[in-house]
CSV table of C-alpha atoms and ligand atoms in Angstrom, one decimal:
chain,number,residue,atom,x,y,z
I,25,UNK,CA,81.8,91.4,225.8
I,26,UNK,CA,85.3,92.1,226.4
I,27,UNK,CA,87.6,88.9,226.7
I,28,UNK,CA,90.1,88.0,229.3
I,29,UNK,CA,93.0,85.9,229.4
I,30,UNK,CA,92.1,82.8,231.8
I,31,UNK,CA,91.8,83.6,235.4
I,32,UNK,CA,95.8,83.4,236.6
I,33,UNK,CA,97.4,83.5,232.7
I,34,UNK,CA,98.8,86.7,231.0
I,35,UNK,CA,99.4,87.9,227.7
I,36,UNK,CA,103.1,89.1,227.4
I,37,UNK,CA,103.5,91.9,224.9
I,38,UNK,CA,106.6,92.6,223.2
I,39,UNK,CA,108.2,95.4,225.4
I,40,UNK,CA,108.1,92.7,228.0
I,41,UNK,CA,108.9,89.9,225.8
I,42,UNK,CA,112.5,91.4,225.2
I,43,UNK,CA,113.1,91.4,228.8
I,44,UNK,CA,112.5,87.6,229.0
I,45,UNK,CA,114.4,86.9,226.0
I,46,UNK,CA,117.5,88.7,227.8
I,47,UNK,CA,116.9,86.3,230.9
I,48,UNK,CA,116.5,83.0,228.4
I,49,UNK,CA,119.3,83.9,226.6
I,50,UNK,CA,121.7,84.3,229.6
I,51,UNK,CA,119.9,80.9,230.5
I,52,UNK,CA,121.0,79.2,227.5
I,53,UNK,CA,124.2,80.4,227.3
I,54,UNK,CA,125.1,79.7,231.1
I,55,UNK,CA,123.6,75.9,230.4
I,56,UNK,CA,125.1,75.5,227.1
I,57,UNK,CA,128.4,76.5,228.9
I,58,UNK,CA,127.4,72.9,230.9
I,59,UNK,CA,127.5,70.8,228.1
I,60,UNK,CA,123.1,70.9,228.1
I,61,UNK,CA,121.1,70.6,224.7
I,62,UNK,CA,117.6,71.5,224.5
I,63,UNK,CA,114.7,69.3,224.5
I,64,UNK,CA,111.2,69.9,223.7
I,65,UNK,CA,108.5,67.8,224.6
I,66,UNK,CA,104.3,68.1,224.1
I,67,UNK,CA,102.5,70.6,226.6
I,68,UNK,CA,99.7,67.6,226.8
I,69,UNK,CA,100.4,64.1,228.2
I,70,UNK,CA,98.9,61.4,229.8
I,71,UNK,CA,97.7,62.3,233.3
I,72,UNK,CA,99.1,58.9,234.3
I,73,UNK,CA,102.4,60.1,233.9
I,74,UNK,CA,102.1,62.6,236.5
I,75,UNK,CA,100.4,60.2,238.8
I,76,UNK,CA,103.1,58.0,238.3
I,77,UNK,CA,105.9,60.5,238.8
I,78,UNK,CA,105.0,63.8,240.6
I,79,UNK,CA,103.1,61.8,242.5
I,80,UNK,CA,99.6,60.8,243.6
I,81,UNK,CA,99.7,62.5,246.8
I,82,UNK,CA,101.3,66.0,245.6
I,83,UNK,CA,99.6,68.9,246.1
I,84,UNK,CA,100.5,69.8,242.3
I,85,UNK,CA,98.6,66.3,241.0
I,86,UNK,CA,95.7,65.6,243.8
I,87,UNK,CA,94.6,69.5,243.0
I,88,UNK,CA,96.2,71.8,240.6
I,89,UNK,CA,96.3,69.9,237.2
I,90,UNK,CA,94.1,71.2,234.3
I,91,UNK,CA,92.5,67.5,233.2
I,92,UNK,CA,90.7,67.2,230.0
I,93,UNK,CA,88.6,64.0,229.3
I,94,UNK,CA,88.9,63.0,225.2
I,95,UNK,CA,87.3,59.4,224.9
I,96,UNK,CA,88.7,57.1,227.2
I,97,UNK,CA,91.8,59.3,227.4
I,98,UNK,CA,92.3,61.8,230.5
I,99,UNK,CA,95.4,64.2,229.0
I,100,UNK,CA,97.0,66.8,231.4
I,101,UNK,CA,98.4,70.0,230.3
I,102,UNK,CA,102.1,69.6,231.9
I,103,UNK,CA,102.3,71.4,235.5
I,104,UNK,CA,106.0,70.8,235.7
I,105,UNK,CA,108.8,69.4,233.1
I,106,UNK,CA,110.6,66.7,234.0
I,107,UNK,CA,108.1,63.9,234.3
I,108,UNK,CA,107.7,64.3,229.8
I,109,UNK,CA,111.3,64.9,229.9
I,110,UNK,CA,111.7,61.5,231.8
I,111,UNK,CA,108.5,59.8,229.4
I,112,UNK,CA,110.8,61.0,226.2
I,113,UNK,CA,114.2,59.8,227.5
I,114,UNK,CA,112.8,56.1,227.7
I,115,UNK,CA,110.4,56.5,225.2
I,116,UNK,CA,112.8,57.5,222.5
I,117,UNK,CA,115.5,54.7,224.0
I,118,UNK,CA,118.5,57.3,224.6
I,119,UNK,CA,119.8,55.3,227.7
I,120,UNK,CA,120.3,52.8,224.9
I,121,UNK,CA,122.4,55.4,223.1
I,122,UNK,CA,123.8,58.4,225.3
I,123,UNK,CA,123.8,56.9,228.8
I,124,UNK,CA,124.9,60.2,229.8
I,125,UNK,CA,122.0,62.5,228.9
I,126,UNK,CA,122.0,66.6,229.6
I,127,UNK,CA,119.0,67.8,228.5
I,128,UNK,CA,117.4,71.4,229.2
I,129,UNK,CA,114.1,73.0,228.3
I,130,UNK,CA,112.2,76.3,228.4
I,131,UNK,CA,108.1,76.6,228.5
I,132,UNK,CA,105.1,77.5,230.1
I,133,UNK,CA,103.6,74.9,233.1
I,134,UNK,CA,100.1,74.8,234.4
I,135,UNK,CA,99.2,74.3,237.4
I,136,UNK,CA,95.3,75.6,239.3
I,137,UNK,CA,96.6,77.2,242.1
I,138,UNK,CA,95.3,80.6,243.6
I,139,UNK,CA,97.2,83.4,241.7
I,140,UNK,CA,99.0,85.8,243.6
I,141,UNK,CA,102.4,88.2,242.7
I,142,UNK,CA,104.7,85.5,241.8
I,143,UNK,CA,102.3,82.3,241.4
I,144,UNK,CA,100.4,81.9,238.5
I,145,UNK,CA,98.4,79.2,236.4
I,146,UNK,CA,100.3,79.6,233.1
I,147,UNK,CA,103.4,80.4,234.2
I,148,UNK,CA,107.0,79.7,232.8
I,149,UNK,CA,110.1,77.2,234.0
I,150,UNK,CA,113.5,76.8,232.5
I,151,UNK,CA,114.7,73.5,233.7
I,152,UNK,CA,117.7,71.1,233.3
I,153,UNK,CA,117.9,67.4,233.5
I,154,UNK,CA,121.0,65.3,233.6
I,155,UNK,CA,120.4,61.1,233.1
I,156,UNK,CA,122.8,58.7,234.0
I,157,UNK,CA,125.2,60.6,236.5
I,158,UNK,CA,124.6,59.3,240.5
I,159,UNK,CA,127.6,61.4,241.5
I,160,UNK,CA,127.5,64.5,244.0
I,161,UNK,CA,129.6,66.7,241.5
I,162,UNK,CA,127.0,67.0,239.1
I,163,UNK,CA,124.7,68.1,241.5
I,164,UNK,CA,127.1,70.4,243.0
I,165,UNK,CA,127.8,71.4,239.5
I,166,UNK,CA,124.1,72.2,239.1
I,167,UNK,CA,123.8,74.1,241.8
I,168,UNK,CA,127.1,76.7,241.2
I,169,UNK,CA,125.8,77.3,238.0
I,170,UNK,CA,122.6,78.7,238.7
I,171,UNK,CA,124.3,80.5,241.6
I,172,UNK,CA,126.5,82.3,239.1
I,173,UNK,CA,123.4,82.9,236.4
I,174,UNK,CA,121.5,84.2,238.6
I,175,UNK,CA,124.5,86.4,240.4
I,176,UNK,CA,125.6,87.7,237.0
I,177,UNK,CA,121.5,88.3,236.1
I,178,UNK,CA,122.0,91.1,239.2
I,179,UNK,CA,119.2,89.1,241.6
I,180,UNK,CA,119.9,90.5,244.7
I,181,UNK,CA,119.8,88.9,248.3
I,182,UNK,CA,120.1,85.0,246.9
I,183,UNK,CA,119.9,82.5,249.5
I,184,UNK,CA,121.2,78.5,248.3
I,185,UNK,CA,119.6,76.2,250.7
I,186,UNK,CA,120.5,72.1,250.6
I,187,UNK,CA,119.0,69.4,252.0
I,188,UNK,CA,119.3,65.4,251.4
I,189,UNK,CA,116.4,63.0,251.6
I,190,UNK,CA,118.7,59.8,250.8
I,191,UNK,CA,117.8,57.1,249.4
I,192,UNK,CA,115.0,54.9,250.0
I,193,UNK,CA,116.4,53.1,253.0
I,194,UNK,CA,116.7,56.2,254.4
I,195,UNK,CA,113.6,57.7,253.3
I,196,UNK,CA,111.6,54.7,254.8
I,197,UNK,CA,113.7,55.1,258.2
I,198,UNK,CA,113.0,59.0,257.8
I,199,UNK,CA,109.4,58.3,257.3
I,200,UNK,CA,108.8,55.9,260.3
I,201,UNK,CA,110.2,58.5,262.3
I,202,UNK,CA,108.5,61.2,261.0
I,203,UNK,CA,105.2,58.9,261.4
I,204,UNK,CA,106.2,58.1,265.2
I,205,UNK,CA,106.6,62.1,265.7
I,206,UNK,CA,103.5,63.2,263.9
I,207,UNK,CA,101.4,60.7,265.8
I,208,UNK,CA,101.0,61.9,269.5
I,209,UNK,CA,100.9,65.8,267.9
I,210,UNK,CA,98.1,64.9,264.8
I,211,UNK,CA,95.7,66.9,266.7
I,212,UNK,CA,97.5,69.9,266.3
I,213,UNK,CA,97.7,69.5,262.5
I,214,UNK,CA,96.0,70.6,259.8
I,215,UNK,CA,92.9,68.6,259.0
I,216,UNK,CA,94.4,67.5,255.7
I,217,UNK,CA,97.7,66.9,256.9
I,218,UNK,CA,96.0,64.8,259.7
I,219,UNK,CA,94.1,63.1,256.8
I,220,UNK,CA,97.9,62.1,254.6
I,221,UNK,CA,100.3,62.4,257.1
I,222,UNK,CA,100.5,58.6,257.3
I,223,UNK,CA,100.5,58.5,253.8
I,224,UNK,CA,103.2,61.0,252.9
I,225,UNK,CA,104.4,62.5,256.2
I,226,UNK,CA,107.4,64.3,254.4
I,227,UNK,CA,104.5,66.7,252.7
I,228,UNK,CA,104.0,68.2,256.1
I,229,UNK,CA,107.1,69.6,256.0
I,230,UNK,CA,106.2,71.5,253.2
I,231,UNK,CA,102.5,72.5,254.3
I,232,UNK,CA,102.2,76.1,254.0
I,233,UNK,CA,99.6,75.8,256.6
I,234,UNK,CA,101.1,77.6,259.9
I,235,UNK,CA,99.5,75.0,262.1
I,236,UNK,CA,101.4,72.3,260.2
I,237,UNK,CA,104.8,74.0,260.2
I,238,UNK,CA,104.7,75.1,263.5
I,239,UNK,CA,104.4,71.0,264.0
I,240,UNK,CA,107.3,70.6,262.1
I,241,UNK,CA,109.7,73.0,263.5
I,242,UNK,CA,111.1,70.4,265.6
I,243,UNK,CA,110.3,67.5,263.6
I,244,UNK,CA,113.4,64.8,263.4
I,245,UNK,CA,116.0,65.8,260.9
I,246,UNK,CA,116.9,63.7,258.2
I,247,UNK,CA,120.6,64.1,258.4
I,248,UNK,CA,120.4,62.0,261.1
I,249,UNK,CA,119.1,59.0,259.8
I,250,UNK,CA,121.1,58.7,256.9
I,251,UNK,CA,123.0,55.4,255.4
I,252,UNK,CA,126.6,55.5,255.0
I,253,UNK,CA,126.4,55.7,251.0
I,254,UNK,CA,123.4,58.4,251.3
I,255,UNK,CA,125.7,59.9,253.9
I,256,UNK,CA,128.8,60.2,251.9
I,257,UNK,CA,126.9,61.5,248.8
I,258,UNK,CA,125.8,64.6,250.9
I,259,UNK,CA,129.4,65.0,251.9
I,260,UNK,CA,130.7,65.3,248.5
I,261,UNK,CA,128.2,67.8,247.2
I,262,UNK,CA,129.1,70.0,250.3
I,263,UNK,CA,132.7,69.1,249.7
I,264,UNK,CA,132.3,69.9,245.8
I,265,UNK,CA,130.2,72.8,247.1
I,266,UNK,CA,133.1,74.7,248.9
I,267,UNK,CA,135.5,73.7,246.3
I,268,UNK,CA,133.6,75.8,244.1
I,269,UNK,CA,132.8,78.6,246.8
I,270,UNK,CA,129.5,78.8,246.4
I,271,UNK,CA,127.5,80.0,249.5
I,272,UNK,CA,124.8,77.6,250.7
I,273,UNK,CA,122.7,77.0,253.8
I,274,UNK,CA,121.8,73.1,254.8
I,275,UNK,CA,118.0,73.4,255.2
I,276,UNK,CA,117.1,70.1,256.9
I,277,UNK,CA,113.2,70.8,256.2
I,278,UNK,CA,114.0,71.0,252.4
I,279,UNK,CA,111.6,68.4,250.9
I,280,UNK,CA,110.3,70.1,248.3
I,281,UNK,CA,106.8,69.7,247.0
I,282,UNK,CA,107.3,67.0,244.7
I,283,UNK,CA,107.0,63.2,245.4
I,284,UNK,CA,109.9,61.6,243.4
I,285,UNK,CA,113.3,63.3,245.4
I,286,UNK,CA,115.9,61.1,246.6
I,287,UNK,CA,119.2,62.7,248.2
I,288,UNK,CA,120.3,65.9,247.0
I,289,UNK,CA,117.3,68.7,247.1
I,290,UNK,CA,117.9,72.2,246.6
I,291,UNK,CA,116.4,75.6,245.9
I,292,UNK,CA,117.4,79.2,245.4
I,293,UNK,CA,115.1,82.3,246.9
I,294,UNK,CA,115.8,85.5,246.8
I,295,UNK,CA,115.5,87.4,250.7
I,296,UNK,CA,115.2,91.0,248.7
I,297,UNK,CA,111.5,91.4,248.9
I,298,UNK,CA,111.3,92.2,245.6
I,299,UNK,CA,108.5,89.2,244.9
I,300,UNK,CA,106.8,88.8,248.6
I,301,UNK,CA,106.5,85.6,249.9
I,302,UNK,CA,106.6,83.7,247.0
I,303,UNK,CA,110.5,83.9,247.2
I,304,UNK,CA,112.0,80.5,245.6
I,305,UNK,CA,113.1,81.5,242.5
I,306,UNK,CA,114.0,77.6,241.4
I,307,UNK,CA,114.0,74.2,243.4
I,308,UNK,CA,115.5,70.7,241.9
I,309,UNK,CA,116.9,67.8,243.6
I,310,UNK,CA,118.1,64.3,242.5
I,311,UNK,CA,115.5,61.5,241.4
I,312,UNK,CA,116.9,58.3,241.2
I,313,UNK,CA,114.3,56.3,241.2
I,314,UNK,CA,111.8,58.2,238.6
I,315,UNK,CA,113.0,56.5,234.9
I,316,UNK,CA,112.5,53.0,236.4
I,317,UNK,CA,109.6,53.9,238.0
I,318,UNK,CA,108.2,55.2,234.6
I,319,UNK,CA,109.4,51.8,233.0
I,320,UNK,CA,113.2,52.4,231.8
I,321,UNK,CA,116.1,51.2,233.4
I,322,UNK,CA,117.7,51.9,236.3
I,323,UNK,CA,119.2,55.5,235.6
I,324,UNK,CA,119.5,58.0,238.3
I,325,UNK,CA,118.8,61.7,237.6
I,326,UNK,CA,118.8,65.0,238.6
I,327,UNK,CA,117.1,68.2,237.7
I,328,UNK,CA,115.8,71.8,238.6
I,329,UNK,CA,113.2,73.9,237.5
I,330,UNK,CA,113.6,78.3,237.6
I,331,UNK,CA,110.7,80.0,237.5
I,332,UNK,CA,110.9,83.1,234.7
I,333,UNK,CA,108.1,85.2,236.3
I,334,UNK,CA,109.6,85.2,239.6
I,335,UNK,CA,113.2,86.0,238.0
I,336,UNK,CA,112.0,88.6,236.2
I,337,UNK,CA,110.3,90.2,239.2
I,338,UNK,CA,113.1,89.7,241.7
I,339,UNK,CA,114.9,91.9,238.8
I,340,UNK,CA,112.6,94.3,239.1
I,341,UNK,CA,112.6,96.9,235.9
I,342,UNK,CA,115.1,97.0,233.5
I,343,UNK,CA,115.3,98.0,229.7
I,344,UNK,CA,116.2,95.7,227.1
I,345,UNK,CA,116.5,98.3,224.4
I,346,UNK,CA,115.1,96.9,221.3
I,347,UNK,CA,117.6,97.1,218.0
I,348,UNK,CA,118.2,100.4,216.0
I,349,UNK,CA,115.7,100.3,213.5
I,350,UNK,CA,115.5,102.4,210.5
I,351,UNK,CA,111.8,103.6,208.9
I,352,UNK,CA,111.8,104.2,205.2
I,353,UNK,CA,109.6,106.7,204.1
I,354,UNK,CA,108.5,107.2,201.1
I,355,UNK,CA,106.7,110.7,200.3
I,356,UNK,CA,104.5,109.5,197.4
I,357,UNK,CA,102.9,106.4,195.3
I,358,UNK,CA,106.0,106.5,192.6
I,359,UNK,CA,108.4,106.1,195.8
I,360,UNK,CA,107.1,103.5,197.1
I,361,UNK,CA,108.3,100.2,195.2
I,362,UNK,CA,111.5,101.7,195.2
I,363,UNK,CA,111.2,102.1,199.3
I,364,UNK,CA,110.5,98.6,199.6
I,365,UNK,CA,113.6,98.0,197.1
I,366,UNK,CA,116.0,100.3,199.5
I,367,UNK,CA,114.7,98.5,202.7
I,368,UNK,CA,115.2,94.6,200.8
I,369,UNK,CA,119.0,95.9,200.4
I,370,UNK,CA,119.2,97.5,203.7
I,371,UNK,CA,117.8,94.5,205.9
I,372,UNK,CA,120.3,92.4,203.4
I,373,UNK,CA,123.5,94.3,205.6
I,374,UNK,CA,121.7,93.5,208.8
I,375,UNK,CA,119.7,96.2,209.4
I,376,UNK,CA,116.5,96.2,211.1
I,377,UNK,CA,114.2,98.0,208.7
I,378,UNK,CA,110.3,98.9,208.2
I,379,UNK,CA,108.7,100.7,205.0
I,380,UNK,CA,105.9,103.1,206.1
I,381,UNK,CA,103.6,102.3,202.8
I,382,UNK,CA,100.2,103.9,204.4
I,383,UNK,CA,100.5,107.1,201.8
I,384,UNK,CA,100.2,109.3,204.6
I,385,UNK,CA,102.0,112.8,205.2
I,386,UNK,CA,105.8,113.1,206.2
I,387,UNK,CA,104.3,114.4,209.3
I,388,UNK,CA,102.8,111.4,210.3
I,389,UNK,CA,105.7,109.0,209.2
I,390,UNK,CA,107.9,110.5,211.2
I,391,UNK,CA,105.5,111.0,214.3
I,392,UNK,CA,105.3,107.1,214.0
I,393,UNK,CA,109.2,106.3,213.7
I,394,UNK,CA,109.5,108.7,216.6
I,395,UNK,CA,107.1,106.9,218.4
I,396,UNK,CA,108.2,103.3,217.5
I,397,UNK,CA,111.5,104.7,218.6
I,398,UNK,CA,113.2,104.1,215.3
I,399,UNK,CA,116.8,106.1,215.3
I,400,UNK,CA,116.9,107.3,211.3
I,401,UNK,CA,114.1,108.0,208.9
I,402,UNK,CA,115.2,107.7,205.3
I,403,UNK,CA,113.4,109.7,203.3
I,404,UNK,CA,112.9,109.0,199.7
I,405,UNK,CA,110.8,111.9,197.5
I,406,UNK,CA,110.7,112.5,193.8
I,407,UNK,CA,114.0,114.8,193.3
I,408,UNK,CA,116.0,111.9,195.9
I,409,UNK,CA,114.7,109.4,193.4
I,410,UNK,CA,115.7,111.6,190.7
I,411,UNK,CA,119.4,112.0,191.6
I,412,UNK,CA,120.2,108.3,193.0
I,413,UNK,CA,120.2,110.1,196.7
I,414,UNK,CA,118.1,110.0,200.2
I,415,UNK,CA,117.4,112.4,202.7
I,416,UNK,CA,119.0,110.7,205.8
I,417,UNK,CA,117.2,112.1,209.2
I,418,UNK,CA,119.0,111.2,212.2
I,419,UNK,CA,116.2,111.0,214.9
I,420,UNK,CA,118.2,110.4,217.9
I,421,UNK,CA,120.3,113.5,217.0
I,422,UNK,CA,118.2,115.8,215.2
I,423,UNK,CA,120.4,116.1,211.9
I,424,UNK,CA,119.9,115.3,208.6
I,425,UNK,CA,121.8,114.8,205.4
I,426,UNK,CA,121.6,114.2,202.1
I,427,UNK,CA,123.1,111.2,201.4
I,428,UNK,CA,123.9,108.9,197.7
I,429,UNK,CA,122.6,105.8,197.6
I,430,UNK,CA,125.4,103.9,197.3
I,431,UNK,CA,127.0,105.5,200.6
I,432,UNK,CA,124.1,104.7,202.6
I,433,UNK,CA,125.1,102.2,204.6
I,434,UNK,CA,128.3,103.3,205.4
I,435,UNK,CA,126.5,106.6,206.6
I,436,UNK,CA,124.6,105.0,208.8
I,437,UNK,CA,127.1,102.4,210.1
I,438,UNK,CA,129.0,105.3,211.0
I,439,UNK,CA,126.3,107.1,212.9
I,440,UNK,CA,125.7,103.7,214.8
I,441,UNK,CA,129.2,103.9,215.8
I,442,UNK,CA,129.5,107.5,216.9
I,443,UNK,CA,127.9,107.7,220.5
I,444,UNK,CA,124.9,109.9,221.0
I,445,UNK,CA,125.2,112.5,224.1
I,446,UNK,CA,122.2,111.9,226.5
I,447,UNK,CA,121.2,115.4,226.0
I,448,UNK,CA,120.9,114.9,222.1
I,449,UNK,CA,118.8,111.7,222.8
I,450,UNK,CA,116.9,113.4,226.0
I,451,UNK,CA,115.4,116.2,223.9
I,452,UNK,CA,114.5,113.8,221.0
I,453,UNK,CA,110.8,114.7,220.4
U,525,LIG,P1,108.4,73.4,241.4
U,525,LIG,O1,108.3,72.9,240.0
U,525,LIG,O2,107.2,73.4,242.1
U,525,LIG,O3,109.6,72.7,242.0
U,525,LIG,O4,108.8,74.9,241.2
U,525,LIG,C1,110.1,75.4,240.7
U,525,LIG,C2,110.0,76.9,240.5
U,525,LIG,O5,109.0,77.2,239.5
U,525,LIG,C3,109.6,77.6,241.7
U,525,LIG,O6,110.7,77.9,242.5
U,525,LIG,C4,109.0,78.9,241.1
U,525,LIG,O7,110.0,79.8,240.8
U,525,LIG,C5,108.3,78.4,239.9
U,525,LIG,N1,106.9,78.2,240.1
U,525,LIG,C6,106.3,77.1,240.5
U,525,LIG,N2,104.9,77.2,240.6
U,525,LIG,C7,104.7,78.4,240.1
U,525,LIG,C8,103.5,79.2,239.8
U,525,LIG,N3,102.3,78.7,240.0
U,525,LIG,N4,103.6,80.5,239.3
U,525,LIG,C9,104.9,81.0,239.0
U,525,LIG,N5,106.0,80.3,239.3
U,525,LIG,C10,105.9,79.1,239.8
């Protein structure tokens, strides 16, 4: 029997892997611009802690985490980021030491949810946190910068939406009124949003069920009910928000799909098609309330989470063109210690280097730094040996040389340097 990767997880090989490493690298760099510092956290935790902070009544807890029993523990593999995040900030005390926290992370999530182009069960976030900052600038801050990463990615058709939620004077005003306007239409709901809308009426509004949303359409707006402090927080991240210039859309049915939001939520989509309907490339939002809730102090927060797959789809295909590499060959037994001896010193200036030890023809060393795309083949036989020289093949070009040792690097630095014409690399064989 043949085995498969678990029903909605994939295997990423390494032509692909290069492509993400492109995107995570313009991720760090773009958050490390933002004063952020990487955190990593255990794939496994409690389930409690997702109970306690995603939420009970999320879709993501009540039916997508994988659970494993171990004893009397129940562990779930992490279907989002920022509840650990949140566990190691108070766990580890840094309120106590950093009030001012910005944290960020990269890894895969897990969620059981039916995969489709864009939504899978092992998929891949990068996320930011920041601890201890209530203002709107951060958020605003937040929200330009992934604006501009993805911009300067080359993701086409992005759409910022905003919303607020307040806080939870607000939210429990919001939610009475939500309540009192579900009520006299629950017939027209879904069956499970008629089952939780008194529960959690604010995860109606993000029902992906058309008999819910076409409820909500006209359900009151938030906005609306907001306190004055709620009120002038969402001013100054729209202020912050045009002093920065960066396009956004108020969304007032922005809830997003996780319990803990207070205030600012946002998300980013892309309207190019490129990844169907699941279009929201990241989502975050302020929660205020989540590190006492988990047992810390009072320390507001706010976060985002980007999903990598959908990124890389809404880029659609691009090359990330691995390094020049250069194969070694050597054409017989009494070369080949002194191949691997060249390639040491070689890789020592920086060059990216393999020895082709099989013993096999020159033929078939070459057809395979052809095919692994190397650009030079150095060619060590018994006469190069001999005379303290190499035979220098310049694949990309088709030329060789004969080359002394001790003027082999500066060869090939040289060729590196020396642009190739796109016909000499189209007809490369
Ligand atoms: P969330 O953690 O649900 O707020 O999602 C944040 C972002 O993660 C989304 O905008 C997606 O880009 C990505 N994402 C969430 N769930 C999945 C999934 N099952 N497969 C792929 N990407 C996902």
């Amino acid at each position: 029997m043949k085995l498969k990767p678990v029903k909605g997880m994939q295997d990423i090989l390494p032509e692909e892997v290069r492509r993400w490493q492109l995107v995570e690298a313009r991720f760090r760099r773009a958050v490390e611009l933002h004063g952020f510092a990487e955190v990593r956290t255990p794939l496994l935790e409690a389930t409690e802690l997702f109970q306690r902070s995603t939420g009970e009544t999320t879709e993501v807890v009540e039916k997508q985490m994988f659970t494993l029993e171990r004893g009397s523990e129940s562990l779930s593999l992490r279907p989002e980021g920022t509840p650990s995040s949140a566990r190691a900030y108070i766990h580890e005390s840094v309120y106590a030491k950093q009030p001012v926290s910005r944290w960020y992370y990269l890894g895969p999530m897990f969620r059981a949810e039916q995969p489709q182009r864009g939504r899978q069960r092992q998929f891949h976030q990068a996320g930011c946190e920041i601890y201890g900052d209530a203002g709107p600038l951060c958020d605003a801050e937040l929200i330009d910068m992934l604006y501009g990463l993805l911009s300067d990615l080359g993701v086409a058709g992005l759409k910022v939406s905003v919303n607020s939620l307040g806080g939870n004077e607000s939210r429990a005003r919001y939610r009475d009124a939500l309540i009192a306007y579900f009520k006299p239409r629950a017939a027209e709901l879904s069956p499970h949003a008629q089952e939780r809308f008194e529960q959690n009426p604010l995860r109606v509004l993000d029902s992906k069920d058309e008999r819910d949303r076409a409820v909500a359409k006209a359900a009151p707006s938030i906005l609306e009910l907001l306190t004055p402090d709620d009120r002038a927080h969402w001013q100054g991240l729209l202020d912050a928000l045009d002093a920065l210039g960066t396009p956004y859309e108020v969304d007032q049915q922005l809830v997003r799909g996780l319990d803990y939001y207070t205030r600012t939520t946002f998300e980013i989509s892309t309207t190019s098609g490129a990844i169907g309907s699941q279009n929201a490339l990241l989502g975050g939002g302020r929660y205020d309330d989540m590190i006492a809730g988990l047992g810390g102090p009072a320390t507001p927060a706010i976060g985002f989470a980007m999903g990598l797959e959908r990124v890389l789809l809404a880029l659609g295909e691009f090359e990330a063109a691995p390094p020049a590499w250069v194969a070694v060959a050597p054409l017989a037994a009494p070369q080949q210690n002194p191949a691997l001896k060249l390639a040491k010193r070689l890789r020592q200036q920086g060059f990216t280097v393999e020895v082709d030890g099989r013993g096999t023809s020159l033929k078939s060393m070459l057809r395979r730094a052809n095919g692994g795309g190397a650009r030079f083949c150095v060619v060590l036989g018994e006469s190069e040996l001999a005379r303290d020289v190499v035979q220098l093949k310049d694949l990309a070009r088709h030329e060789q040389e004969e080359v002394p040792l001790d003027q082999l690097v500066a060869r090939l630095t040289a060729r590196l340097t020396e642009p190739v014409t796109s016909t000499e690399s189209e007809d490369r064989g």
